[in-house]
Amino acid sequence: MQKKLNKIAKDTNLFLKKFINKQKKSELIIPMKYGLFSGGKKIRSKILIDIGTLFDLNYKSLIMVGSAIECIHAYSLIHDDLPCMDNDSIRRGKASTHIKFGESTAVLAGNSLLTMAFEILSNKDLKIPEKTKIDLINKISESSGHLGIAGGQYLDLSFEHKKVSKSKIIEMEIKKTGKLFSFCCVAPLILKRKNKKEIKKFENIGSDIGLLFQVADDLIDHRGSLFIAGKKTAKDKKRGKATLISLLGYKNTIKYANKLILKINNKLIKYGSKSKNLSETLEYILNRNK
Ligand code: IPE
Ligand code: IPE
Ligand code: MG
Ligand code: MG
Ligand code: MG
């Protein structure tokens, strides 16, 4: 698993470096690269490729689509660490982007990474029909805006120090993290021009995978260490974040996550041994320490 993940990370970084190097230079490139290349598991790209293999898709196109996803993810982390959001000074074992370059530069580098995702998906080296490109851009925008990352981050901050119901916590986690995973799961179907019903099915699988990922992130915050996780831990409780752990307790949250894995795997049964990679990724997501 780790080997596969490393290969995907290497290929994604290679594509992104080439893409950025082809563009004209600017002062924002250095902070953008800092947010993009300073580590990062590339787990979203792994999910995209796992689903892509269910549908026999071309690896190179998947790496390009994955690179766009990773740009949005990197932007969301830069902004997540800002003083007006989670106010975190360490990310991936290094100083957060705003600590290193200043707040306004971090905001602008984040904005530039968000829009770079659209540049990548609309670029002419991605050799897919125009209609497919538009559908991809439409879906990835939806997963990043007020119904996705931005909306979820808004809820996350507004729920601080409040008693929030289980369904509201789940809604927040699916928006801030799940929607981008949803995109990872539907992008292969969009590339294959599958019908709306099939797309909807994978959108739901993606939300559950994203929810699992965020719940696992919350578990790492609860039990993990700065040294391994590469970011400060035990901060959700300190900031009064509404998480399933704060509502149900640590053990019940682990039970909940295991049930989620079962639910997702049940939906994959019909793909037989082809879904082995994905099931392996799900186990990794829950058991990781970083
Ligand atoms: C952390 O994401 C933020 C969440 C959405 C929970 P990752 O754990 O994927 O971060 P990197 O890219 O590997 O550092
Ligand atoms: C971040 O969630 C979700 C994003 C969309 C960036 P967290 O705030 O829990 O992520 P970490 O723990 O800081 O990485
Ligand atoms: Mg946050
Ligand atoms: Mg945070
Ligand atoms: Mg966290």
mmCIF file of N, CA, C and O and ligand atoms in Angstrom, residues 80 86 88 91 176 214 217-221 231-232 235-236, ligand 5:
data_model
loop_
_atom_site.group_PDB
_atom_site.id
_atom_site.type_symbol
_atom_site.label_atom_id
_atom_site.label_comp_id
_atom_site.label_asym_id
_atom_site.label_seq_id
_atom_site.Cartn_x
_atom_site.Cartn_y
_atom_site.Cartn_z
ATOM 1 N N ASP A 80 -6.928 26.460 5.986
ATOM 2 C CA ASP A 80 -7.368 25.851 7.252
ATOM 3 C C ASP A 80 -6.455 26.247 8.423
ATOM 4 O O ASP A 80 -6.906 26.388 9.560
ATOM 5 N N ASP A 86 -8.145 27.640 11.865
ATOM 6 C CA ASP A 86 -7.709 26.804 12.999
ATOM 7 C C ASP A 86 -6.468 27.345 13.721
ATOM 8 O O ASP A 86 -6.085 26.828 14.768
ATOM 9 N N ASP A 88 -3.134 27.192 13.128
ATOM 10 C CA ASP A 88 -2.115 26.168 13.356
ATOM 11 C C ASP A 88 -0.786 26.562 12.729
ATOM 12 O O ASP A 88 -0.747 26.997 11.580
ATOM 13 N N ARG A 91 2.446 22.212 9.877
ATOM 14 C CA ARG A 91 1.741 21.369 8.895
ATOM 15 C C ARG A 91 2.779 20.487 8.235
ATOM 16 O O ARG A 91 3.814 20.973 7.800
ATOM 17 N N LYS A 176 -16.885 19.428 4.420
ATOM 18 C CA LYS A 176 -15.509 19.964 4.433
ATOM 19 C C LYS A 176 -14.497 18.987 3.850
ATOM 20 O O LYS A 176 -13.494 19.388 3.274
ATOM 21 N N GLN A 214 -12.189 11.831 7.462
ATOM 22 C CA GLN A 214 -12.210 12.913 8.453
ATOM 23 C C GLN A 214 -12.342 12.360 9.870
ATOM 24 O O GLN A 214 -11.696 12.858 10.797
ATOM 25 N N ASP A 217 -9.040 11.288 10.831
ATOM 26 C CA ASP A 217 -8.223 12.477 11.148
ATOM 27 C C ASP A 217 -8.532 12.960 12.569
ATOM 28 O O ASP A 217 -7.623 13.324 13.324
ATOM 29 N N ASP A 218 -9.811 12.936 12.928
ATOM 30 C CA ASP A 218 -10.205 13.349 14.280
ATOM 31 C C ASP A 218 -9.642 12.377 15.323
ATOM 32 O O ASP A 218 -9.245 12.783 16.417
ATOM 33 N N LEU A 219 -9.602 11.081 14.963
ATOM 34 C CA LEU A 219 -9.030 10.079 15.884
ATOM 35 C C LEU A 219 -7.531 10.327 16.074
ATOM 36 O O LEU A 219 -7.005 10.194 17.186
ATOM 37 N N ILE A 220 -6.850 10.705 14.989
ATOM 38 C CA ILE A 220 -5.406 11.005 15.084
ATOM 39 C C ILE A 220 -5.193 12.217 15.996
ATOM 40 O O ILE A 220 -4.285 12.236 16.826
ATOM 41 N N ASP A 221 -6.061 13.214 15.843
ATOM 42 C CA ASP A 221 -5.946 14.390 16.711
ATOM 43 C C ASP A 221 -6.095 13.979 18.183
ATOM 44 O O ASP A 221 -5.425 14.507 19.066
ATOM 45 N N LYS A 231 1.566 17.395 12.555
ATOM 46 C CA LYS A 231 0.774 18.581 12.931
ATOM 47 C C LYS A 231 0.419 18.444 14.399
ATOM 48 O O LYS A 231 0.436 17.325 14.945
ATOM 49 N N LYS A 232 0.112 19.579 15.038
ATOM 50 C CA LYS A 232 -0.190 19.523 16.470
ATOM 51 C C LYS A 232 -1.423 18.647 16.700
ATOM 52 O O LYS A 232 -2.359 18.676 15.897
ATOM 53 N N LYS A 235 -5.756 19.204 19.593
ATOM 54 C CA LYS A 235 -6.177 20.602 19.468
ATOM 55 C C LYS A 235 -7.687 20.726 19.231
ATOM 56 O O LYS A 235 -8.262 21.767 19.502
ATOM 57 N N ASP A 236 -8.329 19.669 18.754
ATOM 58 C CA ASP A 236 -9.781 19.743 18.520
ATOM 59 C C ASP A 236 -10.525 19.992 19.834
ATOM 60 O O ASP A 236 -11.434 20.814 19.900
HETATM 61 MG MG MG B 5 -7.931 17.468 12.122
#
